[in-house]
Short mmCIF file of C-alpha atoms and ligand atoms in Angstrom, two decimals:
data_model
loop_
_atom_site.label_atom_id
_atom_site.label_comp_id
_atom_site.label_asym_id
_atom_site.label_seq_id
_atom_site.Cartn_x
_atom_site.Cartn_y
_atom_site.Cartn_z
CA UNK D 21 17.40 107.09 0.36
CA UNK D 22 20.54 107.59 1.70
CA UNK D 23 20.57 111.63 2.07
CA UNK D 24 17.00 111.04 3.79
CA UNK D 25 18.48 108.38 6.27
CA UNK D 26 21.58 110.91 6.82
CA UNK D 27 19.19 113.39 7.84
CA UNK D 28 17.26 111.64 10.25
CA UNK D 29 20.38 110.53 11.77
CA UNK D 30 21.87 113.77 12.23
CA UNK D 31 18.63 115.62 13.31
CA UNK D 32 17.79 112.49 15.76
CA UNK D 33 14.56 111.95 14.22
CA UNK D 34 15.31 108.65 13.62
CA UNK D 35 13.39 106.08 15.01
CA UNK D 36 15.54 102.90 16.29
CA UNK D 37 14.17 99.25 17.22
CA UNK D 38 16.58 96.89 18.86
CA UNK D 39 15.78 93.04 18.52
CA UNK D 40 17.50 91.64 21.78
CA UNK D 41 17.56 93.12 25.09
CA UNK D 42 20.31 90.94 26.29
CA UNK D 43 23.73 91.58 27.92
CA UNK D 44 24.40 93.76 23.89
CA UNK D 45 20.77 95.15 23.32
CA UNK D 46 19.55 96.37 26.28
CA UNK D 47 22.69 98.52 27.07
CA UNK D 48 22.83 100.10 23.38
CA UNK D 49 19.35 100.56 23.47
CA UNK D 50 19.66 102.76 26.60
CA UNK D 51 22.78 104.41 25.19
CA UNK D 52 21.51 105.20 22.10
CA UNK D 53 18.16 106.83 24.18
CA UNK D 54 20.18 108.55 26.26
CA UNK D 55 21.69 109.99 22.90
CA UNK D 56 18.09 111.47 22.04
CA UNK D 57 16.73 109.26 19.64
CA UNK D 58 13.35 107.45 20.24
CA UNK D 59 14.42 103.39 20.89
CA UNK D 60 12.04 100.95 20.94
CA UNK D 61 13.77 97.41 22.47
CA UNK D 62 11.96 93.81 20.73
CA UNK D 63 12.61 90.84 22.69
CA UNK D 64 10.75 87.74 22.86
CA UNK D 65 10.78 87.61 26.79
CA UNK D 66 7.16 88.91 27.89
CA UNK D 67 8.44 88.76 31.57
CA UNK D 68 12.13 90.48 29.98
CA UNK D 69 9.93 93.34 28.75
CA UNK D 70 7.59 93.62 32.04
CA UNK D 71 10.66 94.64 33.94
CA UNK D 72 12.35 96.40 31.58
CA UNK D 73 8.88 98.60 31.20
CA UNK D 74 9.12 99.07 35.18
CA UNK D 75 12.79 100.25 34.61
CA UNK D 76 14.34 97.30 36.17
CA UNK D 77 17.42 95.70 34.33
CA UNK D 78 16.88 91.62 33.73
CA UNK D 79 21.04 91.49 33.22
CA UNK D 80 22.57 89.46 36.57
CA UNK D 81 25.47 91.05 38.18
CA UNK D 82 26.86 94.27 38.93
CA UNK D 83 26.45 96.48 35.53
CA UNK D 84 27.75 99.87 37.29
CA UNK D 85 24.66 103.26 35.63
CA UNK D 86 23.02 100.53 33.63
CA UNK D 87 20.08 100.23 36.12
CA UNK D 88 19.55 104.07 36.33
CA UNK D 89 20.05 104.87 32.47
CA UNK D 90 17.38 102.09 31.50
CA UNK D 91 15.05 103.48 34.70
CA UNK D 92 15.57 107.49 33.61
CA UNK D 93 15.44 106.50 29.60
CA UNK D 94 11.88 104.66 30.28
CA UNK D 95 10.75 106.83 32.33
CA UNK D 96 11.67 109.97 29.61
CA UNK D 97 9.45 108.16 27.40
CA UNK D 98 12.91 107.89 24.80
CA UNK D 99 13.10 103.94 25.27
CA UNK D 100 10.06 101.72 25.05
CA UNK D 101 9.96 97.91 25.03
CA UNK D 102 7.37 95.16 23.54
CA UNK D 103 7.48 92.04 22.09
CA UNK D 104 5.27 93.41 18.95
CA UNK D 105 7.69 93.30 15.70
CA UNK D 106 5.16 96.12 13.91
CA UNK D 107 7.12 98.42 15.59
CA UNK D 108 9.86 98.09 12.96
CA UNK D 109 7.52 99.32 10.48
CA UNK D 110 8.62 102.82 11.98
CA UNK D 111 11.89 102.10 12.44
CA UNK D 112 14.67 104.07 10.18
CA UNK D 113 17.34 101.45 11.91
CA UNK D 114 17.11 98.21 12.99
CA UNK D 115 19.75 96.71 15.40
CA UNK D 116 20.17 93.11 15.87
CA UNK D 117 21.28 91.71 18.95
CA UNK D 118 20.82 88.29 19.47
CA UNK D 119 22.17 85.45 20.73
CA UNK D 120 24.67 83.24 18.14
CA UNK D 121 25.77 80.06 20.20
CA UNK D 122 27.79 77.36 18.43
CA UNK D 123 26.04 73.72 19.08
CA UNK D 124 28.30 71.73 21.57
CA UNK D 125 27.97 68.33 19.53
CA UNK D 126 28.55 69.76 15.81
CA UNK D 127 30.65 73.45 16.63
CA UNK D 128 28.69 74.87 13.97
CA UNK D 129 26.53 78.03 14.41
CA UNK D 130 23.10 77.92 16.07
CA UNK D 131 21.43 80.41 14.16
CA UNK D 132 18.00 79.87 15.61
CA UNK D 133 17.22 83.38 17.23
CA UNK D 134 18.68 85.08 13.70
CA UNK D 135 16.69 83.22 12.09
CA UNK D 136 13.73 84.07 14.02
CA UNK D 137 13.99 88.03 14.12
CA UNK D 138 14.93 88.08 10.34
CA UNK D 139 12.34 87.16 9.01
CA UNK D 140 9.66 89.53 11.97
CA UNK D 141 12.12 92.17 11.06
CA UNK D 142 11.94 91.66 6.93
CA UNK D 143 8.11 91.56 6.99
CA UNK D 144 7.96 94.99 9.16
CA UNK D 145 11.05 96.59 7.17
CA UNK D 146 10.77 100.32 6.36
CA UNK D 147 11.95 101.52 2.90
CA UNK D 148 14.41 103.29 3.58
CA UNK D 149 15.92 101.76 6.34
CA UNK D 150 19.42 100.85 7.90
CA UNK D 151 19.77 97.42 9.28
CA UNK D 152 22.91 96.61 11.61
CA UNK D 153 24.00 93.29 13.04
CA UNK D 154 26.09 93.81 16.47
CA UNK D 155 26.01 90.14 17.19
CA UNK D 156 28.97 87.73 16.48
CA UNK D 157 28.41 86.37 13.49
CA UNK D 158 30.58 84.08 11.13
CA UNK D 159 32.30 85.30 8.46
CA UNK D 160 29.78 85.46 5.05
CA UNK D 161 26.82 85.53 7.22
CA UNK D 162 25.80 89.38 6.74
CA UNK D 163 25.73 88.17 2.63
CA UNK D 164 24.74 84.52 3.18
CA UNK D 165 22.15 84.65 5.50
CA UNK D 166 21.19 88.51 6.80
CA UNK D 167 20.63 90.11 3.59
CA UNK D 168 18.13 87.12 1.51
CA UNK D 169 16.30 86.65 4.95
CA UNK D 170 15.42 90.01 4.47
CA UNK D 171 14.91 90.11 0.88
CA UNK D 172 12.62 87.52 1.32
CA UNK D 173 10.78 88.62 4.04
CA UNK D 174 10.39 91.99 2.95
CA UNK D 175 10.33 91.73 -0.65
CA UNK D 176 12.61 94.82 -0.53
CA UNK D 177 16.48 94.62 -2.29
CA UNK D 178 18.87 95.23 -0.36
CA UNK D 179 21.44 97.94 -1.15
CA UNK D 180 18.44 99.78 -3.00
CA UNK D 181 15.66 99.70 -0.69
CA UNK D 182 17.66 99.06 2.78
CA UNK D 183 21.28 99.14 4.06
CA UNK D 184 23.23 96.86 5.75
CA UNK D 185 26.20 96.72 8.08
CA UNK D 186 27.61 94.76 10.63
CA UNK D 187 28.77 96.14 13.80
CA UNK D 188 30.25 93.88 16.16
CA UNK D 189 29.96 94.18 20.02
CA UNK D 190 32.92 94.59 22.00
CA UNK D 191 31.27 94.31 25.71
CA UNK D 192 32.93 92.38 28.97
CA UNK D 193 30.09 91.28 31.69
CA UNK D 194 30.69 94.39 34.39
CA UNK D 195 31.78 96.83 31.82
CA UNK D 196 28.97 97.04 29.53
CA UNK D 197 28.07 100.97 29.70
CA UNK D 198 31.76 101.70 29.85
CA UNK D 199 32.70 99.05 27.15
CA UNK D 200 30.71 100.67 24.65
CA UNK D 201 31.72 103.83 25.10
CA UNK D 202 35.24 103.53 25.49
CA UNK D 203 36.30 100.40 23.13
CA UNK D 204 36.46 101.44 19.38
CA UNK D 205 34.77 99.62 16.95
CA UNK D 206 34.96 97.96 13.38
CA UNK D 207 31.73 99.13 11.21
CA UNK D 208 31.41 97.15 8.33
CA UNK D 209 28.98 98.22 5.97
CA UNK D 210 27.70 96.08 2.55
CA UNK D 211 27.81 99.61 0.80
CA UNK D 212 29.74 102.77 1.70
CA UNK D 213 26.76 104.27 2.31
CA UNK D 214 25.62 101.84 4.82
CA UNK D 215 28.85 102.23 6.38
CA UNK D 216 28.66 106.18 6.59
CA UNK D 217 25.54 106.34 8.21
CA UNK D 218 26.38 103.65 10.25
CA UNK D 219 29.37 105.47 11.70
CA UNK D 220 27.35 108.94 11.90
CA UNK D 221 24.98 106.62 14.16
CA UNK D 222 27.55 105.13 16.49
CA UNK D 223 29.60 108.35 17.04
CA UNK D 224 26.47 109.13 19.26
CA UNK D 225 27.54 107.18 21.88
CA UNK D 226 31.16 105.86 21.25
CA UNK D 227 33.92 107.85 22.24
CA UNK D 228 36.61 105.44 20.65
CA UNK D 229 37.78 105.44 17.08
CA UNK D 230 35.55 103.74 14.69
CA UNK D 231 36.85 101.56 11.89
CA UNK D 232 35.25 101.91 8.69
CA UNK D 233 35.43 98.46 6.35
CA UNK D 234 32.88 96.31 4.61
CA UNK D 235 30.65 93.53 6.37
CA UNK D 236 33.20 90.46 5.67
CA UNK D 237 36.21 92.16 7.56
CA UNK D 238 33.86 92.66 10.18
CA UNK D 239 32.87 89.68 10.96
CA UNK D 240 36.57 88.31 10.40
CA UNK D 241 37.79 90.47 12.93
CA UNK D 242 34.93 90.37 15.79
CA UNK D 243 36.05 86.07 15.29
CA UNK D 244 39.44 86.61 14.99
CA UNK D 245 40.61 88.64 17.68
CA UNK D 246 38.88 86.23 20.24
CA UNK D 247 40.04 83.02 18.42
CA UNK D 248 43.63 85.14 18.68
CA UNK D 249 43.05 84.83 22.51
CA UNK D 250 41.75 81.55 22.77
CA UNK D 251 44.88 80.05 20.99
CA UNK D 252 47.22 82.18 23.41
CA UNK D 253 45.53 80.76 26.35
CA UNK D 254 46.41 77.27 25.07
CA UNK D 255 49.53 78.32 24.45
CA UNK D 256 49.98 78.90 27.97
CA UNK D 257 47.82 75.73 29.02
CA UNK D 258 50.02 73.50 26.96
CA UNK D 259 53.38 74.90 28.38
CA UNK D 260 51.86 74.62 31.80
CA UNK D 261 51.32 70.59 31.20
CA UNK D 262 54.83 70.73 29.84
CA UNK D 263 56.43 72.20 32.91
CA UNK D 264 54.55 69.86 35.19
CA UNK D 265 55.78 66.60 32.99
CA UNK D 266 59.14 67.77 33.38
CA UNK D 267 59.12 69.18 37.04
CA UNK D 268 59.29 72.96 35.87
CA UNK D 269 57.16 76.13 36.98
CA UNK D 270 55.28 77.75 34.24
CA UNK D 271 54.64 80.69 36.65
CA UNK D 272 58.29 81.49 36.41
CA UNK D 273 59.28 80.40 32.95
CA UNK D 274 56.03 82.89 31.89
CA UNK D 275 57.87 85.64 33.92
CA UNK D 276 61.02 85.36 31.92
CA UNK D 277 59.66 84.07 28.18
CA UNK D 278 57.82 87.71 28.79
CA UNK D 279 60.07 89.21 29.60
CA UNK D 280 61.45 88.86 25.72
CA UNK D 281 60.36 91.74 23.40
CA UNK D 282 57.38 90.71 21.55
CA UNK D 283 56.42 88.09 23.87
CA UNK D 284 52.90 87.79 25.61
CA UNK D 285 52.36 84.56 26.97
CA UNK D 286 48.83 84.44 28.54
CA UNK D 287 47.77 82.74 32.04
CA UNK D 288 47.55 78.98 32.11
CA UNK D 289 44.89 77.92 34.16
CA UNK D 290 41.69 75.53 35.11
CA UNK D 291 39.82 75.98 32.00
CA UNK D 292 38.30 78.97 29.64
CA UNK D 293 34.89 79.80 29.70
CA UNK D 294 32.27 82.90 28.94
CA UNK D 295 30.40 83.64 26.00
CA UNK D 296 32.74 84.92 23.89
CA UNK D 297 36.55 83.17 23.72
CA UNK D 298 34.86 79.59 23.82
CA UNK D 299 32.36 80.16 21.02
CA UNK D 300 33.96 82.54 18.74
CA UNK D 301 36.71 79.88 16.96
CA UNK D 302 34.43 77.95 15.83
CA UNK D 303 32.13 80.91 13.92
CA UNK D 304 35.46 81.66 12.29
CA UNK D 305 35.99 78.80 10.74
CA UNK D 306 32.71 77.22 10.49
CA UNK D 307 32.05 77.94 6.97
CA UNK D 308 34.74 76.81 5.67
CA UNK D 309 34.77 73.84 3.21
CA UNK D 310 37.23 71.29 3.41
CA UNK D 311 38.20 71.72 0.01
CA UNK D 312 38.83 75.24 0.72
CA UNK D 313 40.93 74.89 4.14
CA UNK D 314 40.91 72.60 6.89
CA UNK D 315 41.70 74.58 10.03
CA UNK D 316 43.96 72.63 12.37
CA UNK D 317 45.36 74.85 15.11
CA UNK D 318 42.50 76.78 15.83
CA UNK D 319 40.75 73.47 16.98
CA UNK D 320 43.52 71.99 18.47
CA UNK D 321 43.51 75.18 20.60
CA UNK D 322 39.84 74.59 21.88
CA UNK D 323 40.97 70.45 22.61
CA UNK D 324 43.52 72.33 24.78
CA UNK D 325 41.59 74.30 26.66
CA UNK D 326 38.52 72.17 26.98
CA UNK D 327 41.09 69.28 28.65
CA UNK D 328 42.29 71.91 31.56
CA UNK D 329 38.91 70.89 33.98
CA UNK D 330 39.62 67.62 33.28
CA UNK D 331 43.47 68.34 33.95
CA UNK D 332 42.30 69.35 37.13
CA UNK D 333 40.04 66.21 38.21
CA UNK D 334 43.61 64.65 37.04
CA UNK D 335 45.58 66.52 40.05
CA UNK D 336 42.60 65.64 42.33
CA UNK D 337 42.96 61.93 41.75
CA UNK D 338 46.70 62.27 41.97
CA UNK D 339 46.94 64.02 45.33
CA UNK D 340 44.23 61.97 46.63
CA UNK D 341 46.15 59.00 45.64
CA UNK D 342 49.32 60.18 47.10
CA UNK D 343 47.51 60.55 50.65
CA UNK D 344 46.01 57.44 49.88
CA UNK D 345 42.62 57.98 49.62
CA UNK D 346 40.54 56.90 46.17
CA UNK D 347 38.22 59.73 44.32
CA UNK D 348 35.05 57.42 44.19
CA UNK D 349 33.88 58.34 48.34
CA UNK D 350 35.55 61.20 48.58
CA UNK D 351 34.29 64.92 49.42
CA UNK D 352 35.34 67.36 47.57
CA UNK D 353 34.80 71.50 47.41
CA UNK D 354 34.92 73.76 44.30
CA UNK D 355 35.68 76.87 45.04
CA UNK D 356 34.40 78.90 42.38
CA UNK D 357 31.63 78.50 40.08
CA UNK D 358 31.89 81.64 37.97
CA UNK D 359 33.90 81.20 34.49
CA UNK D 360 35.71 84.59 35.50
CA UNK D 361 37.06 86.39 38.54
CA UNK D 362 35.07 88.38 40.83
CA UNK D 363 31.93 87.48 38.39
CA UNK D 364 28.55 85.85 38.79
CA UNK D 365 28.48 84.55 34.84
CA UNK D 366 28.74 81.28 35.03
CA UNK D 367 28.30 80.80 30.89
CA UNK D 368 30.35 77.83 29.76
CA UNK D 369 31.81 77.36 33.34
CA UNK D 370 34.95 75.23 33.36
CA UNK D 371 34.15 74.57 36.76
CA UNK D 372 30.82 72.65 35.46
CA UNK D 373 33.59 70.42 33.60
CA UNK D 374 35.03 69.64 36.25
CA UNK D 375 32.20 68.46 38.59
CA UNK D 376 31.01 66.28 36.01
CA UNK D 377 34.35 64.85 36.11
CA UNK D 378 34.19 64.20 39.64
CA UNK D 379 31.04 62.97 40.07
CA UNK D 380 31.16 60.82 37.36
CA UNK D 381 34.13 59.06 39.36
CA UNK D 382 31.91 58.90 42.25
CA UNK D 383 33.24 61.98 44.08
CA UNK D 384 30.78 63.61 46.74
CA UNK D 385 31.19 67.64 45.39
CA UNK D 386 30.38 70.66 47.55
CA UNK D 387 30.53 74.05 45.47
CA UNK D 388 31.36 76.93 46.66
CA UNK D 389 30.84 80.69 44.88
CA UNK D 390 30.82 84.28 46.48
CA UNK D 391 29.26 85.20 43.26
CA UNK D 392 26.94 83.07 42.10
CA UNK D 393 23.56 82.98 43.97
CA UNK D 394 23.09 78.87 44.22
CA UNK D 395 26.53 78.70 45.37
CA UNK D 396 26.78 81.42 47.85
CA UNK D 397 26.84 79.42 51.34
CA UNK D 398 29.50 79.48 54.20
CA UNK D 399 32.85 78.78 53.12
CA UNK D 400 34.27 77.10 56.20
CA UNK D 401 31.25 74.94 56.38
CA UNK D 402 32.11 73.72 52.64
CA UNK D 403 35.28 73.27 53.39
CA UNK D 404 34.92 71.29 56.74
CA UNK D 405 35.66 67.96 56.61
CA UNK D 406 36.27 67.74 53.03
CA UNK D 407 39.21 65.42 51.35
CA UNK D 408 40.13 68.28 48.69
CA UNK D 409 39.84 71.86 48.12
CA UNK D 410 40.00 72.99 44.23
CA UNK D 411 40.39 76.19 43.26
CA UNK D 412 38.78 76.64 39.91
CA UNK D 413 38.28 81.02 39.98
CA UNK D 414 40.83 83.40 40.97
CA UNK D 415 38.03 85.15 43.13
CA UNK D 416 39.48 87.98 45.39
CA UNK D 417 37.44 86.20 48.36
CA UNK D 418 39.29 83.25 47.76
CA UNK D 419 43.30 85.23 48.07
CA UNK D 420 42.34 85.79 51.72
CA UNK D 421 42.32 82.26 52.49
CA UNK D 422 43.85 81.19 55.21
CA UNK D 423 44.89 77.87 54.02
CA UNK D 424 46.73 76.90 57.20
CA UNK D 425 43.68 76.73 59.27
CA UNK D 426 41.50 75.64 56.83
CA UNK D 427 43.42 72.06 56.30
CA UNK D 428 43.21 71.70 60.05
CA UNK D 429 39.00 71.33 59.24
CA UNK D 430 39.54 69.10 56.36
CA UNK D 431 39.19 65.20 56.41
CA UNK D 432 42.39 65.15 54.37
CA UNK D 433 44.53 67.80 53.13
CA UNK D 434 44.34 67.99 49.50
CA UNK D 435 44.43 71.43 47.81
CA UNK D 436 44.85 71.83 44.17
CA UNK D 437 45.03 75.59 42.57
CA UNK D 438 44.00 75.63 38.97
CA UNK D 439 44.28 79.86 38.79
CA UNK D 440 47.78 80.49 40.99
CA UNK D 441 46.18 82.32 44.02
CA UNK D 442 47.16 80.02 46.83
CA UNK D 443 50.09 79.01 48.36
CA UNK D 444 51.41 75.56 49.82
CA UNK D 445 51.55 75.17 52.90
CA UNK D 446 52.91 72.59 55.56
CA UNK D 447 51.00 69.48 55.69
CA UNK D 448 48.77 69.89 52.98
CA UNK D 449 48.93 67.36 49.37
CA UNK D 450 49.07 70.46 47.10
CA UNK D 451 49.25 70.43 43.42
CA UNK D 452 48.29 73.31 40.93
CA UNK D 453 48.75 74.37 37.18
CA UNK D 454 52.09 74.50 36.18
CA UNK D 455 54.13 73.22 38.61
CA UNK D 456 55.82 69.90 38.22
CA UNK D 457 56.41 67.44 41.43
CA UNK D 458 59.94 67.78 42.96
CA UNK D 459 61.48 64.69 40.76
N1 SAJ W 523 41.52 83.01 30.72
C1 SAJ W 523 42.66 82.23 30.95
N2 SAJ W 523 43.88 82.79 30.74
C2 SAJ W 523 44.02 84.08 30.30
C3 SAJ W 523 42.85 84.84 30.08
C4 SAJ W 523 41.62 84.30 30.30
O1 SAJ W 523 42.57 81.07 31.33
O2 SAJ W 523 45.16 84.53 30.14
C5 SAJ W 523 40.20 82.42 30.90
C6 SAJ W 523 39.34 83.11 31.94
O3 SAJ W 523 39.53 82.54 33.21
C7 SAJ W 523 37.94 82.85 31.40
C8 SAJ W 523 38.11 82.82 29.90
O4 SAJ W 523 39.50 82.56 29.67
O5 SAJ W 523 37.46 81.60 31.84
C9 SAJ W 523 37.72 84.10 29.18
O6 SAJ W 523 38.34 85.14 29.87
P1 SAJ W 523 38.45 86.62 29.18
O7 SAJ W 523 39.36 87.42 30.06
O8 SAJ W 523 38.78 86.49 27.76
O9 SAJ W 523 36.99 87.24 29.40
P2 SAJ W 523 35.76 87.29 28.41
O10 SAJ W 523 35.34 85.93 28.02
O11 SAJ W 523 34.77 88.18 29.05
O12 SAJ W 523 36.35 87.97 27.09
C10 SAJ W 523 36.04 89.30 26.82
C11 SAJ W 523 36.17 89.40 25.32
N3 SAJ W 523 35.60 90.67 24.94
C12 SAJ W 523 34.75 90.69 23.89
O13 SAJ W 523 34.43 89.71 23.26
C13 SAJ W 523 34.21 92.02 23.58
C14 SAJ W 523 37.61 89.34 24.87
O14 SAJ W 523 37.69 89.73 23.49
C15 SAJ W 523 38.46 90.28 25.67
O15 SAJ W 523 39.82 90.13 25.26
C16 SAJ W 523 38.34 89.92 27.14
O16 SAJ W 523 36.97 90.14 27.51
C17 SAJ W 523 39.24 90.81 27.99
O17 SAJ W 523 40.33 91.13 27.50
O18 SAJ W 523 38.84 91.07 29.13
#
């Protein structure tokens, strides 16, 4: 099976389906046609497929070549696109790209796409085949849940009659050609043969080093190194909320702590959103069993970054108070909408937080986002005659502001920073991350 697989790998012969043409599919599927081998994309999305057919990307935002790949890989006839499963039936590798959001209420995995394309896959599996998981997936799920939705599906057994390996995706929105071509890559296989053709497969199109391992370290790393950064941002977030109890300035203590070999204290700021940093935590330690460990700082990271919005409706209230003025009647404009800089992706947007917040204390909000279609109106206009100006994205739009002028427009003069890109000036109630009041 496996010399047969090898071969078809090598040669290119080998047929490819890839189940999710989102933000990971559809750029992997277009890499891996550009590569020479014949990709067929599944995705449930008849109006997803419909462009892609027409060679027109469905992923928002700037993706610089991933527009002309997908049109000049169509139109080569080397990537295809349907919603029709049977395809898999030819298909010497399966890739699985789906979404894996954690529920909001219960943190736990929401396995409902996987759980959909398993079992369409299993009943169109080829014998042999090689299947490979590049979402983000909790640790045990490649043995727990991947490989006896298949069996069952396919009536096949895995490790005889099909491979398996997890690959996880290492992409940032704006990057996603470049990404996978120039980040290396853990390739965890359940055998060592899956994992040897699964590295012959992937040294198509990535250029970085490729880390061979088995499924479980896979997934423990894909979770772990984004859990790493989540708890480093709280880090920062919680020594921020220290140095403004106590009247410091976590810009410059953050300077100097970093200053100390070893150190790397992330950015405090307004909250931490996207796809990735928010979710990933909680896949890494949602199968755990209480009896077996009961995570605590991992969580208590999350708590900390999940209160930084509502940190910020916090300074709102303050400096309103200060100038006298009470939230519930007030205007106020949030300037970015985006959960990152210089991004339209507004996935998990601490900004969203935040205007809940707000409205829920009867504030009148205006948002404002270069970025982000809704969002997209006239600054000044936003900004005129409002009682607070909160910057929640460290857009570069937003460093050119000439705060001076604009306070001059506003009913009253509050600006609070959550990301460290303005600067006080005369006249205006300012507060932002960090920095404690004069005592
Ligand atoms: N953030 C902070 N402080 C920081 C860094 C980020 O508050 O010091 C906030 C951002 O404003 C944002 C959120 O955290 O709201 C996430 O930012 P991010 O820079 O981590 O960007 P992501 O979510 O796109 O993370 C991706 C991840 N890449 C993959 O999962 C393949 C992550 O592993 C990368 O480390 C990150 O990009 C990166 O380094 O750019």
């Amino acid at each position: 099976m496996t010399a047969d697989l090898m071969q078809a790998l090598q040669s290119k012969t080998a047929r490819i389906a890839v189940i999710g043409l989102g933000y990971v599919g559809l750029p992997v599927a277009c890499m891996f046609a550009r590569a020479g081998f014949h990709v067929t994309g599944i995705d449930i999305l008849k109006d997803r497929i419909a462009l892609i057919l027409q060679g027109i990307s469905p992923i928002q935002g700037k993706e610089p070549g991933l527009e002309e790949l997908l049109a000049e890989t169509v139109r080569s006839g080397r990537l295809e696109a349907t919603t029709d499963y049977g395809v898999c039936r030819e298909a010497d590798v399966a890739l699985i790209a789906v979404e894996t959001p954690v529920d909001d209420e219960t943190k736990k995995p929401r396995y409902a796409a996987l759980r959909s394309a398993l079992p369409s896959l299993g009943k169109n599996l080829k014998r042999p085949s090689l299947v490979i998981v590049e979402s983000t997936i909790a640790p045990r799920t490649m043995e727990d849940v991947v490989k006896p939705a298949l069996e069952d599906a396919s009536g096949l057994q895995a490790n005889r009659d099909f491979l398996l390996a997890h690959c996880p995706e290492r992409l940032m929105p704006g990057r996603l050609l470049k990404n996978i071509e120039t980040m290396p890559r853990v390739v965890g296989g359940m055998t060592p043969e899956a994992t040897e053709l699964t590295l012959t497969l992937y040294r198509n199109i990535v250029k970085a080093e490729l880390d061979a391992t088995d499924c479980l370290t896979a997934e423990l790393v894909k979770t772990t190194e984004n859990a790493y950064r989540d708890v480093q941002i709280a880090f920062a977030n919680e020594t921020a909320l220290i140095c403004e109890a106590v009247g410091g300035d976590v810009w410059q203590v953050r300077a100097l702590v970093n200053k100390s070999p070893g150190r790397n204290m992330h950015l405090p700021g307004a909250g931490v959103g996207g796809h990735c940093i928010p979710k990933d935590p909680w896949l890494l330690i949602s199968n755990l069993t209480s009896d077996q460990y009961a995570p605590r700082l991992i969580p208590a990271a999350r708590a900390v970054n999940d209160s930084m919005p509502l940190h910020m409706a916090d300074l709102v209230a303050d400096a309103l108070r200060e100038a006298g003025r009470e939230v519930r009647g007030s205007i106020i404009a949030v300037l970015g909408y985006a959960y990152l800089e210089n991004s339209d992706d507004t996935r998990n947007s601490p900004s969203a937080v935040l205007v809940r917040r707000l409205r829920d204390w009867g504030a009148e909000v205006h948002i404002h986002d270069p970025h982000v279609p809704e969002y997209c109106g006239d600054l000044a206009q936003t900004l005129k005659g409002a009682d607070g100006l909160v910057l929640m994205v460290a857009h570069d739009t937003y460093r050119q502001l000439d705060l001076a002028s604009i306070i001059r427009t506003m009913r009253t003069p509050i600006v609070v920073d959550g990301r460290k890109v303005l600067s006080p000036v005369p006249g205006a109630f300012f507060r932002e991350i960090g920095m404690g009041l004069a005592q």
